[in-house]
XYZ file of C-alpha atoms in Angstrom:
674
model
C 92.682 99.885 23.774
C 92.899 98.797 27.434
C 96.548 99.859 27.600
C 95.719 103.329 26.251
C 92.944 103.717 28.815
C 95.265 102.702 31.664
C 97.830 105.306 30.533
C 95.126 107.991 30.678
C 94.176 106.907 34.196
C 97.825 106.972 35.299
C 98.273 110.505 33.945
C 95.271 111.716 35.908
C 96.573 110.141 39.130
C 99.988 111.770 38.697
C 98.340 115.149 38.185
C 96.304 114.686 41.368
C 99.481 113.810 43.299
C 101.179 116.942 42.002
C 98.270 119.094 43.175
C 98.444 117.521 46.633
C 102.198 118.147 46.899
C 101.850 121.761 45.778
C 99.050 122.335 48.275
C 101.236 120.950 51.077
C 103.970 123.415 50.127
C 101.561 126.332 50.163
C 101.671 126.912 46.410
C 98.469 127.451 44.424
C 97.327 124.146 43.033
C 96.800 123.714 39.334
C 93.212 123.027 38.182
C 92.507 119.296 38.345
C 92.364 117.411 35.121
C 89.043 115.962 34.137
C 88.765 112.218 33.952
C 88.682 111.383 30.245
C 85.801 109.463 28.848
C 86.097 106.509 26.569
C 85.312 108.636 23.489
C 87.405 111.659 24.451
C 90.736 111.981 22.574
C 93.867 111.581 24.723
C 95.254 114.685 26.373
C 98.387 116.104 24.768
C 101.558 115.611 26.756
C 102.823 118.817 28.403
C 105.930 120.324 26.831
C 109.141 119.543 28.682
C 110.249 122.290 31.031
C 113.765 123.408 30.171
C 116.166 123.214 33.086
C 119.444 125.103 33.265
C 122.449 122.885 32.842
C 124.648 122.548 35.869
C 127.692 124.669 35.410
C 131.018 122.961 35.798
C 132.835 123.942 38.980
C 135.616 126.395 38.507
C 139.152 125.239 39.006
C 140.098 125.426 42.653
C 136.553 125.854 43.965
C 136.379 122.288 45.223
C 139.413 122.773 47.465
C 138.055 126.112 48.726
C 134.662 124.613 49.556
C 136.336 121.702 51.343
C 138.361 124.197 53.399
C 135.259 126.201 54.309
C 133.258 123.099 55.196
C 132.799 122.664 58.912
C 133.194 119.442 60.830
C 130.222 117.119 60.581
C 127.973 116.530 63.564
C 129.316 112.983 63.779
C 132.944 114.125 63.898
C 132.167 116.868 66.424
C 130.344 114.354 68.598
C 133.320 111.988 68.472
C 135.875 114.656 69.439
C 133.753 115.918 72.314
C 133.154 112.393 73.599
C 136.817 111.450 73.624
C 137.834 114.756 75.212
C 135.046 114.529 77.777
C 135.744 110.960 78.799
C 139.460 111.779 79.036
C 138.825 114.710 81.381
C 136.432 112.648 83.500
C 139.021 109.872 83.788
C 141.638 112.413 84.852
C 139.238 113.831 87.419
C 138.621 110.342 88.799
C 142.374 109.687 88.894
C 142.985 112.954 90.748
C 140.194 112.162 93.189
C 141.526 108.684 93.884
C 145.058 110.043 94.267
C 143.813 112.652 96.729
C 141.940 109.966 98.641
C 145.077 107.839 98.870
C 147.157 110.821 99.924
C 144.769 111.553 102.760
C 144.455 107.881 103.725
C 140.824 107.386 102.705
C 141.444 104.222 100.611
C 144.291 101.725 100.384
C 146.350 101.103 97.204
C 144.874 97.630 96.763
C 141.340 99.011 96.908
C 142.320 101.600 94.324
C 143.593 98.958 91.886
C 140.494 96.803 92.354
C 138.167 99.788 91.881
C 140.011 100.976 88.774
C 139.872 97.502 87.250
C 136.159 97.283 87.998
C 135.575 100.657 86.344
C 137.506 99.501 83.272
C 135.436 96.332 82.928
C 132.191 98.232 83.536
C 132.989 100.763 80.811
C 133.645 98.004 78.289
C 130.462 96.093 79.203
C 128.277 99.202 79.050
C 129.790 100.138 75.698
C 129.117 96.674 74.318
C 125.480 96.792 75.446
C 124.738 100.107 73.729
C 126.824 99.402 70.618
C 123.789 98.457 68.526
C 122.050 101.797 69.152
C 124.854 104.313 69.856
C 127.962 102.971 68.145
C 130.044 106.138 68.533
C 129.292 106.522 72.209
C 130.005 102.825 72.753
C 133.352 103.200 70.998
C 134.256 106.060 73.321
C 133.364 104.092 76.437
C 135.255 101.007 75.301
C 138.300 103.057 74.373
C 138.174 104.634 77.819
C 137.997 101.155 79.345
C 141.347 100.226 77.788
C 142.881 103.513 78.946
C 141.651 102.844 82.472
C 142.910 99.255 82.314
C 146.326 100.364 81.113
C 146.779 102.896 83.895
C 145.468 100.365 86.393
C 148.255 98.001 85.357
C 150.789 100.814 85.551
C 149.541 102.100 88.899
C 149.990 98.709 90.487
C 153.806 98.998 90.147
C 154.650 102.150 92.185
C 152.105 101.217 94.851
C 153.835 97.885 95.412
C 150.806 95.757 94.578
C 152.757 93.769 91.950
C 156.381 93.603 90.852
C 157.765 95.631 87.964
C 157.951 92.630 85.624
C 154.333 91.660 86.295
C 153.148 95.233 85.832
C 155.084 95.545 82.575
C 153.555 92.292 81.307
C 150.080 93.503 82.293
C 150.546 96.774 80.393
C 151.692 94.908 77.281
C 148.704 92.548 77.547
C 146.280 95.481 77.778
C 147.875 97.136 74.722
C 147.674 93.909 72.704
C 144.085 93.377 73.870
C 143.228 96.849 72.574
C 144.664 95.953 69.153
C 142.697 92.693 69.027
C 139.503 94.392 70.211
C 139.912 97.151 67.631
C 139.944 94.539 64.867
C 136.888 92.750 66.263
C 134.961 95.980 66.908
C 136.088 97.741 63.688
C 137.475 100.678 65.682
C 140.643 102.503 64.530
C 140.607 104.835 67.587
C 140.918 101.857 69.942
C 143.812 100.548 67.833
C 145.559 103.918 68.117
C 145.000 103.854 71.884
C 146.599 100.406 72.024
C 149.535 101.729 70.009
C 150.007 104.719 72.313
C 149.716 102.553 75.407
C 152.299 100.094 74.180
C 154.675 102.866 73.114
C 154.489 104.571 76.510
C 155.342 101.381 78.408
C 159.189 101.668 78.214
C 159.008 105.245 79.475
C 156.600 104.469 82.313
C 158.741 101.617 83.634
C 161.822 103.863 83.311
C 163.747 101.655 80.893
C 164.755 104.777 78.941
C 167.297 106.395 78.665
C 169.191 103.710 80.585
C 168.453 101.063 77.938
C 168.081 102.596 74.431
C 168.546 99.182 72.804
C 165.430 97.935 74.594
C 163.487 101.002 73.429
C 164.523 100.475 69.796
C 163.714 96.757 69.862
C 160.372 97.440 71.536
C 159.576 100.044 68.849
C 160.210 97.439 66.149
C 157.885 94.969 67.903
C 155.186 97.640 68.194
C 155.505 98.459 64.490
C 155.174 94.787 63.525
C 152.117 94.298 65.782
C 150.238 97.328 64.497
C 151.153 96.639 60.875
C 149.587 93.182 61.221
C 146.343 94.910 62.197
C 146.823 97.327 59.290
C 147.164 94.460 56.810
C 143.911 92.975 58.108
C 141.966 96.253 58.146
C 143.648 98.824 55.916
C 143.256 101.620 58.486
C 145.461 104.423 57.243
C 145.049 106.343 60.503
C 146.718 103.430 62.286
C 149.479 103.368 59.659
C 150.259 107.074 60.068
C 150.104 106.825 63.863
C 152.425 103.804 63.824
C 154.978 105.655 61.723
C 154.879 108.777 63.900
C 155.138 106.872 67.195
C 157.782 104.310 66.225
C 159.959 106.823 64.392
C 159.801 109.075 67.439
C 160.867 106.216 69.715
C 163.695 105.280 67.352
C 164.863 108.902 67.201
C 165.160 108.966 70.998
C 167.008 105.648 71.011
C 169.373 106.741 68.226
C 170.151 109.940 70.100
C 171.388 107.880 73.067
C 173.182 105.051 71.276
C 174.565 104.063 67.873
C 174.804 100.362 68.666
C 173.922 97.606 66.227
C 170.506 96.751 67.804
C 169.378 100.357 67.373
C 170.485 100.532 63.729
C 168.936 97.129 62.960
C 165.629 98.187 64.537
C 165.652 101.381 62.465
C 166.208 99.356 59.300
C 163.450 96.853 60.170
C 160.887 99.584 60.849
C 161.847 101.512 57.705
C 161.588 98.474 55.431
C 158.292 97.431 57.032
C 156.749 100.892 56.645
C 157.810 100.885 52.988
C 156.849 97.377 51.879
C 153.809 96.515 54.028
C 151.575 99.446 52.931
C 152.749 99.042 49.336
C 152.083 95.299 49.331
C 148.640 95.680 50.855
C 147.681 98.346 48.344
C 148.771 96.111 45.467
C 146.865 93.113 46.837
C 143.770 95.249 47.362
C 143.877 96.574 43.800
C 144.271 93.031 42.489
C 141.234 91.923 44.491
C 143.154 89.498 46.695
C 142.176 91.361 49.863
C 138.575 92.290 50.556
C 138.263 95.992 51.337
C 136.887 96.481 54.842
C 133.998 98.915 55.468
C 135.346 102.415 56.035
C 135.186 103.769 59.559
C 133.785 107.279 60.034
C 137.206 108.459 61.266
C 138.754 107.337 57.987
C 135.966 109.079 56.059
C 136.427 112.381 57.884
C 140.209 112.288 57.319
C 139.958 111.104 53.712
C 141.295 114.385 52.201
C 144.408 114.086 54.398
C 144.875 110.331 53.993
C 144.467 110.254 50.231
C 147.686 109.117 48.595
C 149.304 108.216 51.918
C 150.832 105.036 50.449
C 152.739 107.121 47.887
C 153.906 109.465 50.632
C 155.183 106.543 52.694
C 157.124 105.257 49.704
C 158.920 108.621 49.702
C 159.275 109.309 53.425
C 160.159 105.792 54.660
C 163.655 105.636 53.085
C 164.425 109.280 53.837
C 163.423 109.069 57.513
C 165.198 105.735 57.904
C 168.435 107.141 56.512
C 168.154 110.227 58.701
C 167.620 108.117 61.826
C 170.599 105.950 60.935
C 172.908 108.972 60.762
C 174.200 108.088 64.225
C 176.097 105.163 62.718
C 179.784 106.058 62.456
C 180.235 105.881 58.683
C 182.289 108.078 56.411
C 180.679 110.109 53.667
C 181.859 107.601 51.083
C 180.345 104.711 53.038
C 177.103 106.634 53.319
C 177.260 107.251 49.593
C 177.407 103.492 49.030
C 174.517 102.823 51.432
C 172.268 105.497 49.934
C 173.230 104.381 46.434
C 172.201 100.816 47.306
C 168.817 102.072 48.511
C 168.449 104.056 45.274
C 169.156 100.890 43.270
C 166.563 98.980 45.326
C 163.933 101.606 44.561
C 164.885 101.553 40.882
C 164.397 97.767 40.790
C 161.059 98.161 42.581
C 160.032 100.803 40.040
C 160.827 98.481 37.128
C 158.882 95.631 38.746
C 155.875 97.829 39.478
C 155.900 99.141 35.924
C 156.011 95.591 34.584
C 152.922 94.661 36.617
C 151.107 97.809 35.376
C 151.193 99.787 38.628
C 152.238 102.946 36.823
C 151.672 105.503 39.602
C 153.672 103.516 42.150
C 156.367 102.989 39.545
C 156.657 106.743 38.959
C 156.834 107.403 42.707
C 159.639 104.882 43.148
C 161.654 106.145 40.197
C 161.389 109.656 41.668
C 162.740 108.450 45.012
C 165.470 106.528 43.214
C 166.523 109.672 41.343
C 166.558 111.752 44.538
C 168.575 109.215 46.522
C 170.917 108.660 43.590
C 171.697 112.356 43.374
C 172.382 112.454 47.127
C 174.732 109.473 46.797
C 176.595 111.200 43.963
C 176.832 114.428 45.977
C 178.319 112.547 48.936
C 180.800 110.701 46.752
C 181.993 113.942 45.160
C 183.588 116.879 46.919
C 181.258 119.223 48.810
C 181.730 122.129 46.397
C 180.383 119.981 43.573
C 176.983 119.953 45.308
C 176.130 123.259 43.617
C 176.525 121.476 40.284
C 174.830 118.197 41.240
C 171.575 119.882 42.293
C 170.843 121.525 38.915
C 171.976 118.338 37.203
C 169.457 116.411 39.249
C 166.790 118.988 38.389
C 167.562 118.551 34.698
C 167.367 114.769 34.987
C 164.022 114.941 36.772
C 162.695 117.352 34.166
C 163.708 115.077 31.309
C 162.196 112.005 32.998
C 159.022 113.906 33.863
C 158.595 115.126 30.292
C 159.264 111.646 28.970
C 156.715 109.983 31.287
C 154.302 112.938 31.374
C 154.579 112.998 35.174
C 153.706 116.488 36.422
C 154.803 115.968 40.069
C 158.287 115.060 38.851
C 158.398 118.181 36.665
C 157.396 120.280 39.662
C 160.178 118.688 41.694
C 162.647 119.770 39.048
C 161.291 123.307 39.223
C 161.685 123.301 43.003
C 165.301 122.217 42.685
C 165.953 124.969 40.138
C 164.512 127.511 42.559
C 166.673 126.110 45.373
C 169.733 126.480 43.168
C 168.940 130.079 42.320
C 168.234 130.850 45.957
C 171.549 129.326 47.009
C 173.404 131.399 44.421
C 171.700 134.577 45.564
C 172.540 133.857 49.206
C 176.155 133.188 48.346
C 176.349 136.419 46.374
C 174.742 138.280 49.261
C 177.275 136.954 51.738
C 180.110 137.981 49.487
C 178.692 141.417 48.724
C 177.797 142.326 52.274
C 180.744 140.590 53.940
C 178.547 138.561 56.218
C 176.253 141.413 57.338
C 173.192 139.199 57.275
C 171.047 141.415 59.507
C 171.328 144.412 57.216
C 170.406 142.285 54.219
C 167.428 140.861 56.087
C 166.111 144.298 57.004
C 166.400 145.521 53.426
C 164.627 142.404 52.144
C 161.819 142.726 54.649
C 161.266 146.390 53.842
C 161.262 145.655 50.122
C 158.734 142.849 50.572
C 156.531 145.079 52.687
C 156.620 147.876 50.126
C 155.822 145.414 47.349
C 152.892 144.030 49.311
C 151.519 147.503 49.955
C 151.961 148.465 46.307
C 150.122 145.378 45.089
C 147.304 145.822 47.551
C 146.765 149.395 46.421
C 147.019 148.332 42.794
C 144.380 145.667 43.372
C 142.121 148.287 44.897
C 142.583 150.468 41.801
C 144.793 153.039 43.532
C 142.099 154.386 45.858
C 142.988 157.548 47.859
C 146.100 156.777 49.875
C 146.076 159.839 52.084
C 143.207 158.687 54.308
C 144.790 155.302 55.180
C 148.138 157.035 55.781
C 146.558 159.500 58.181
C 144.719 156.641 59.865
C 147.906 154.631 60.352
C 149.654 157.697 61.774
C 146.849 158.326 64.235
C 146.813 154.663 65.287
C 150.556 154.731 65.937
C 150.246 157.819 68.108
C 147.375 156.212 70.004
C 148.954 152.824 70.686
C 152.405 154.167 71.510
C 152.009 155.220 75.150
C 149.150 152.856 76.115
C 148.999 153.907 79.764
C 145.405 154.971 80.326
C 142.016 153.628 79.355
C 141.320 156.741 77.254
C 143.728 155.442 74.610
C 141.666 152.311 74.059
C 138.544 154.433 73.793
C 140.354 156.551 71.222
C 141.104 153.438 69.176
C 137.445 152.436 69.298
C 136.348 155.905 68.182
C 138.928 155.899 65.386
C 137.750 152.481 64.239
C 134.144 153.651 64.223
C 134.963 156.747 62.170
C 136.932 154.838 59.547
C 134.303 152.080 59.401
C 131.545 154.617 58.783
C 133.685 156.341 56.155
C 134.314 153.050 54.378
C 130.614 152.170 54.584
C 129.721 155.544 53.059
C 132.295 154.929 50.290
C 134.234 158.068 51.202
C 137.623 156.427 50.924
C 139.408 153.116 50.794
C 139.976 152.096 54.413
C 139.981 148.339 53.873
C 143.528 147.654 55.084
C 143.732 150.365 57.728
C 140.351 149.474 59.232
C 141.276 145.839 59.659
C 144.659 146.766 61.151
C 142.973 149.126 63.595
C 140.583 146.403 64.727
C 143.511 144.064 65.280
C 145.161 146.770 67.382
C 141.998 147.113 69.483
C 141.977 143.401 70.208
C 145.694 143.416 71.007
C 145.098 146.294 73.408
C 142.233 144.370 75.034
C 144.444 141.298 75.370
C 147.197 143.477 76.851
C 144.773 144.864 79.416
C 143.605 141.324 80.206
C 147.204 140.240 80.753
C 147.842 143.163 83.087
C 144.622 142.447 84.978
C 145.721 138.834 85.378
C 149.287 139.531 86.486
C 148.995 142.770 88.497
C 146.494 144.532 90.706
C 142.883 144.186 89.591
C 141.378 147.483 88.356
C 137.609 147.546 88.002
C 137.501 150.598 85.703
C 138.970 148.556 82.852
C 135.887 146.292 82.688
C 133.478 148.740 80.972
C 136.224 150.027 78.676
C 137.171 146.621 77.288
C 133.500 145.663 77.228
C 132.789 148.740 75.104
C 135.586 147.752 72.723
C 134.164 144.242 72.299
C 130.600 145.487 71.826
C 131.780 148.111 69.325
C 133.601 145.549 67.196
C 130.556 143.279 67.249
C 128.332 146.211 66.271
C 130.644 147.159 63.394
C 130.468 143.602 62.073
C 126.677 143.344 62.488
C 125.406 146.802 61.556
C 127.951 147.834 58.925
C 128.487 144.744 56.775
C 131.362 144.823 54.360
C 134.295 142.858 53.107
C 135.843 142.600 56.588
C 132.694 141.810 58.597
C 133.708 138.199 59.290
C 137.141 139.287 60.468
C 135.583 141.936 62.690
C 133.250 139.378 64.213
C 136.221 137.110 64.883
C 138.154 139.946 66.501
C 135.148 140.792 68.650
C 135.048 137.159 69.744
C 138.722 137.308 70.711
C 137.929 140.473 72.631
C 135.174 138.586 74.460
C 137.694 135.950 75.525
C 139.958 138.727 76.826
C 137.016 140.399 78.551
C 136.553 137.289 80.696
C 140.062 137.780 82.101
C 139.412 141.479 82.614
C 136.241 140.713 84.592
C 137.456 137.843 86.807
C 141.102 138.855 87.211
C 143.563 136.126 88.191
C 141.034 133.415 89.122
C 142.313 130.560 86.950
C 139.428 128.190 87.594
C 136.837 130.850 86.745
C 138.688 131.806 83.550
C 138.886 128.205 82.338
C 135.254 127.515 83.217
C 134.063 130.671 81.456
C 136.125 129.965 78.342
C 134.782 126.406 78.242
C 131.194 127.630 78.564
C 131.711 130.188 75.798
C 133.360 127.588 73.554
C 130.621 124.999 74.081
C 127.873 127.558 73.473
C 129.609 128.833 70.343
C 130.142 125.315 69.007
C 126.519 124.365 69.674
C 125.301 127.528 67.940
C 127.558 126.883 64.954
C 126.275 123.329 64.551
C 122.657 124.413 64.934
C 122.973 127.334 62.505
C 125.274 125.430 60.103
C 127.872 128.213 60.343
C 131.328 126.836 59.715
C 133.216 129.884 61.018
C 131.205 129.845 64.261
C 132.017 126.169 64.773
C 135.715 126.857 64.239
C 135.601 129.665 66.798
C 134.046 127.279 69.305
C 136.654 124.596 68.634
C 139.472 127.133 68.981
C 138.101 128.354 72.313
C 137.754 124.814 73.639
C 141.309 124.043 72.531
C 142.616 127.114 74.379
C 140.642 126.227 77.503
C 141.810 122.599 77.411
C 145.431 123.665 76.912
C 145.223 126.051 79.856
C 143.579 123.341 81.918
C 146.316 120.786 81.219
C 149.383 123.034 81.245
C 148.541 125.640 83.876
C 145.535 124.799 86.027
C 146.858 121.316 86.698
C 149.478 122.789 89.040
C 148.136 126.196 90.022
C 144.719 125.215 91.421
C 143.850 123.534 94.690
C 143.260 119.771 94.631
C 139.489 119.811 95.160
C 138.978 122.700 92.747
C 141.114 120.917 90.161
C 139.046 117.747 90.481
C 135.791 119.703 90.198
C 137.120 121.607 87.185
C 138.195 118.493 85.287
C 135.029 116.622 86.194
C 132.699 119.503 85.329
C 134.322 120.294 81.987
C 134.434 116.594 81.080
C 130.728 116.175 81.856
C 129.956 119.326 79.870
C 131.805 117.874 76.874
C 129.925 114.583 77.192
C 126.610 116.390 77.591
C 127.101 118.443 74.455
C 128.262 115.335 72.593
C 125.064 113.572 73.617
C 122.848 116.502 72.580
C 124.531 117.223 69.245
C 122.938 114.471 67.111
C 119.551 114.562 68.882
C 118.727 118.158 69.820
C 121.286 120.450 68.184
C 121.738 118.945 64.723
C 120.498 121.222 61.912
C 116.933 120.502 60.900
C 116.176 119.466 57.300
C 114.989 122.260 55.059
C 111.404 122.392 53.977
C 112.364 122.029 50.338
C 114.113 118.740 51.098
C 111.091 117.097 52.720
C 108.867 116.771 49.650
C 110.524 116.232 46.285
C 109.141 117.966 43.229
C 107.108 115.744 40.882
C 107.428 116.531 37.191
C 104.596 115.295 35.004
């Protein structure tokens, strides 16, 4: 009896809580339930409210949503911090260099100051690590960059000898690798990798000594792979492969000596076996999986399956790098055949230990390398036969093992065979007139594309788009006066209104016309930048940009997003039209527009707006590094780098605190079902 009474009391309390929650949300509260008496029968339980079942996602929607998803606030903050601190460091370096050039400070004072800055950055980062881990990681990464360039700068200034400076640079790179493991920071490990890899080039040991470069690349690969075994950072693995293979490619281009070939073989075997062995040990539970860094989380879609990709690319890249060795085709056939046998043995062993996916990957590589070895051993004309034979073998193995990637590889090889036959027939039929064949193919593809687009649109009236295209061609042909650009804007407005009123199908022609407007605006901007500045172009291009923005905002349709993007590109061009050839002003304006756009995209949770901001910042940074670095005066260059770097850091600091999207009202109070 007591239990039944307590259940009645609990039901009343839950009902009261529901009324309070509904009143907080602004909804009309349900009438309160009366407290039951001891003699009153229990209240009947309310009927369950049916809820619609969650529909299963359609095939392909997950990939589309992942593509549309913008960068997280955390990732955006990280990118801005690293870019900002890099620009600030460059500004400081330029300022110090200018001071030395004008005799304000001595080289020894410069080295001491740079070392002090490096230590201060690391200490400050360590102190704020508990509260702002990402910002601390940026500062500590910058400390190693500053320390590395301090060690390098001591050599040309005569503070230390070349051997001591080289040893100091290596020590800083190794310290970055050790610190990355202790601080759980893959970006610092990548910085250590890049610093170590740049050492032979900075001390000018290449191209005079390619053997040293190859041996040093092997040592770098071994050092970073040790950190990879301890941490499992796939970003470090991919970076190691890209950097060391690039160094080995440069060394192999200069020399085919035994040390170079041996270094190539060591790196290739290490990049094949070390990731594979660590993955196997991790799956068996021998290695404890380290907590995932946010960089690894953000790159997870790209890094997924990277161990399988390394099992495929490591032997292929290694064999390509070793092509400098003076071997005959038959000797290469034996070498590649031996590698194919090694992968076949590895596949059998992996299959025996129940690593089926790795076994299938290795048998695929073995089949590919085996077919290449057979093709090299046979005469070159037999290659046309060996490729379809290989495709057939892969298809049979794929069907036998139910391995869809292998079946797709066979299909690709069949397509390659058919393409090769068609090309051969084309060469014979046209007697080597490749240009004529290309023009015919392009025209046919264009006609097919147009036909399919009209078919998809249910054969809407074709005369209006044809007339529109003709008018656009006549307008953009002799683009000599500003009236032509106004004519394009008027034409775009007319067709946009006609499409909005459903008069005709202008979907393709309208978009093309808007692209032409932007191209014309960019052309005007280029002429304003390179030739005499003409003020009358400013209102014309401004009108074009405003018109495109108005079309996208006031006349929504299937191309509104594209129109908004084109208007944004026009805004970037308008900056050049307004300021002319002032490089510093152009870069500063583009940076301000990019930062404002990125901040608005993060605040409004608009992925396309964020991407526009990132693209603008990338363009501004590229112009800053490739053009403004040489074309601007020293003091202006320092101010530009310093100001943009501080702007990046400021936005990075404000993103998670002031600009992050606020939680929705529906997410604050969960619904209580009684």
